[in-house]
CSV table of C-alpha atoms in Angstrom, one decimal:
chain,number,residue,atom,x,y,z
T,20,MET,CA,56.2,-50.5,1.6
T,21,THR,CA,53.2,-49.9,-0.6
T,22,ASP,CA,53.7,-48.5,-4.1
T,23,GLN,CA,51.3,-45.5,-4.3
T,24,PRO,CA,50.6,-44.3,-7.8
T,25,GLN,CA,52.1,-40.9,-8.5
T,26,THR,CA,49.4,-38.2,-8.6
T,27,LEU,CA,49.2,-34.6,-9.7
T,28,THR,CA,46.5,-32.2,-8.5
T,29,ILE,CA,45.5,-29.4,-10.9
T,30,ASP,CA,42.6,-27.1,-10.1
T,31,GLY,CA,41.5,-29.4,-7.2
T,32,ILE,CA,41.4,-32.5,-9.5
T,33,GLU,CA,43.7,-35.4,-8.8
T,34,TYR,CA,45.2,-37.2,-11.7
T,35,HIS,CA,47.3,-40.4,-11.8
T,36,LEU,CA,50.4,-39.8,-13.8
T,37,ALA,CA,50.2,-43.3,-15.3
T,38,ASP,CA,46.8,-42.4,-16.8
T,39,LEU,CA,48.1,-39.3,-18.6
T,40,GLY,CA,49.2,-39.3,-22.2
T,41,ASP,CA,52.8,-38.7,-23.3
T,42,ALA,CA,52.2,-35.1,-24.1
T,43,ALA,CA,50.6,-34.4,-20.7
T,44,ARG,CA,53.4,-36.2,-18.9
T,45,GLN,CA,55.9,-34.1,-20.8
T,46,GLN,CA,54.1,-30.9,-19.6
T,47,VAL,CA,54.3,-32.3,-16.0
T,48,THR,CA,58.1,-32.7,-16.5
T,49,ASN,CA,58.3,-29.1,-17.9
T,50,LEU,CA,56.4,-27.8,-14.8
T,51,ARG,CA,58.8,-29.6,-12.5
T,52,VAL,CA,61.8,-28.2,-14.3
T,53,CYS,CA,60.3,-24.7,-14.1
T,54,ASP,CA,59.6,-25.1,-10.4
T,55,GLN,CA,63.2,-26.2,-9.8
T,56,GLU,CA,64.5,-23.2,-11.8
T,57,ILE,CA,62.3,-20.8,-9.8
T,58,GLN,CA,63.6,-22.3,-6.5
T,59,ARG,CA,67.2,-21.9,-7.8
T,60,LEU,CA,66.6,-18.3,-8.8
T,61,GLN,CA,65.0,-17.5,-5.5
T,62,GLN,CA,68.1,-18.9,-3.7
T,63,GLN,CA,70.3,-16.8,-6.0
T,64,LEU,CA,68.2,-13.7,-5.3
T,65,ALA,CA,68.6,-14.3,-1.5
T,66,ILE,CA,72.4,-14.5,-2.0
T,67,ALA,CA,72.5,-11.3,-4.0
T,68,GLN,CA,70.3,-9.5,-1.5
T,69,THR,CA,72.5,-10.6,1.4
T,70,ALA,CA,75.6,-9.5,-0.5
T,71,ARG,CA,74.0,-6.1,-1.3
T,72,ALA,CA,73.3,-5.5,2.4
T,73,ALA,CA,76.9,-6.4,3.3
T,74,TYR,CA,78.2,-4.0,0.6
T,75,ALA,CA,75.9,-1.2,1.8
T,76,ASN,CA,77.1,-1.7,5.4
T,77,ALA,CA,80.7,-1.7,4.2
T,78,LEU,CA,80.1,1.5,2.3
T,79,LYS,CA,78.6,3.1,5.4
T,80,GLY,CA,81.9,2.4,7.2
T,81,LYS,CA,83.8,4.2,4.5
T,82,LEU,CA,81.8,7.4,4.3
T,83,PRO,CA,82.9,10.5,6.1
T,84,LYS,CA,81.2,11.2,9.4
T,85,SER,CA,79.6,14.4,8.2
T,86,ALA,CA,77.9,14.8,4.9
T,87,ALA,CA,78.7,17.8,2.6
T,88,HIS,CA,75.8,20.2,2.2
């Protein structure tokens, strides 16, 4: 197994993480944390949308057959 240097591509330019300063590496960490949180929130949204659709279907089953006018 070959150890490949970790890289990051920003605006089409590839950077080796080992070559970045501490502040830049901290920003990379911040980006990764944000990406993970976005993914988590997208999963939560999908769960909420699925639940909402189920509640809407359950409501349809509880409504009277003819609507009042």
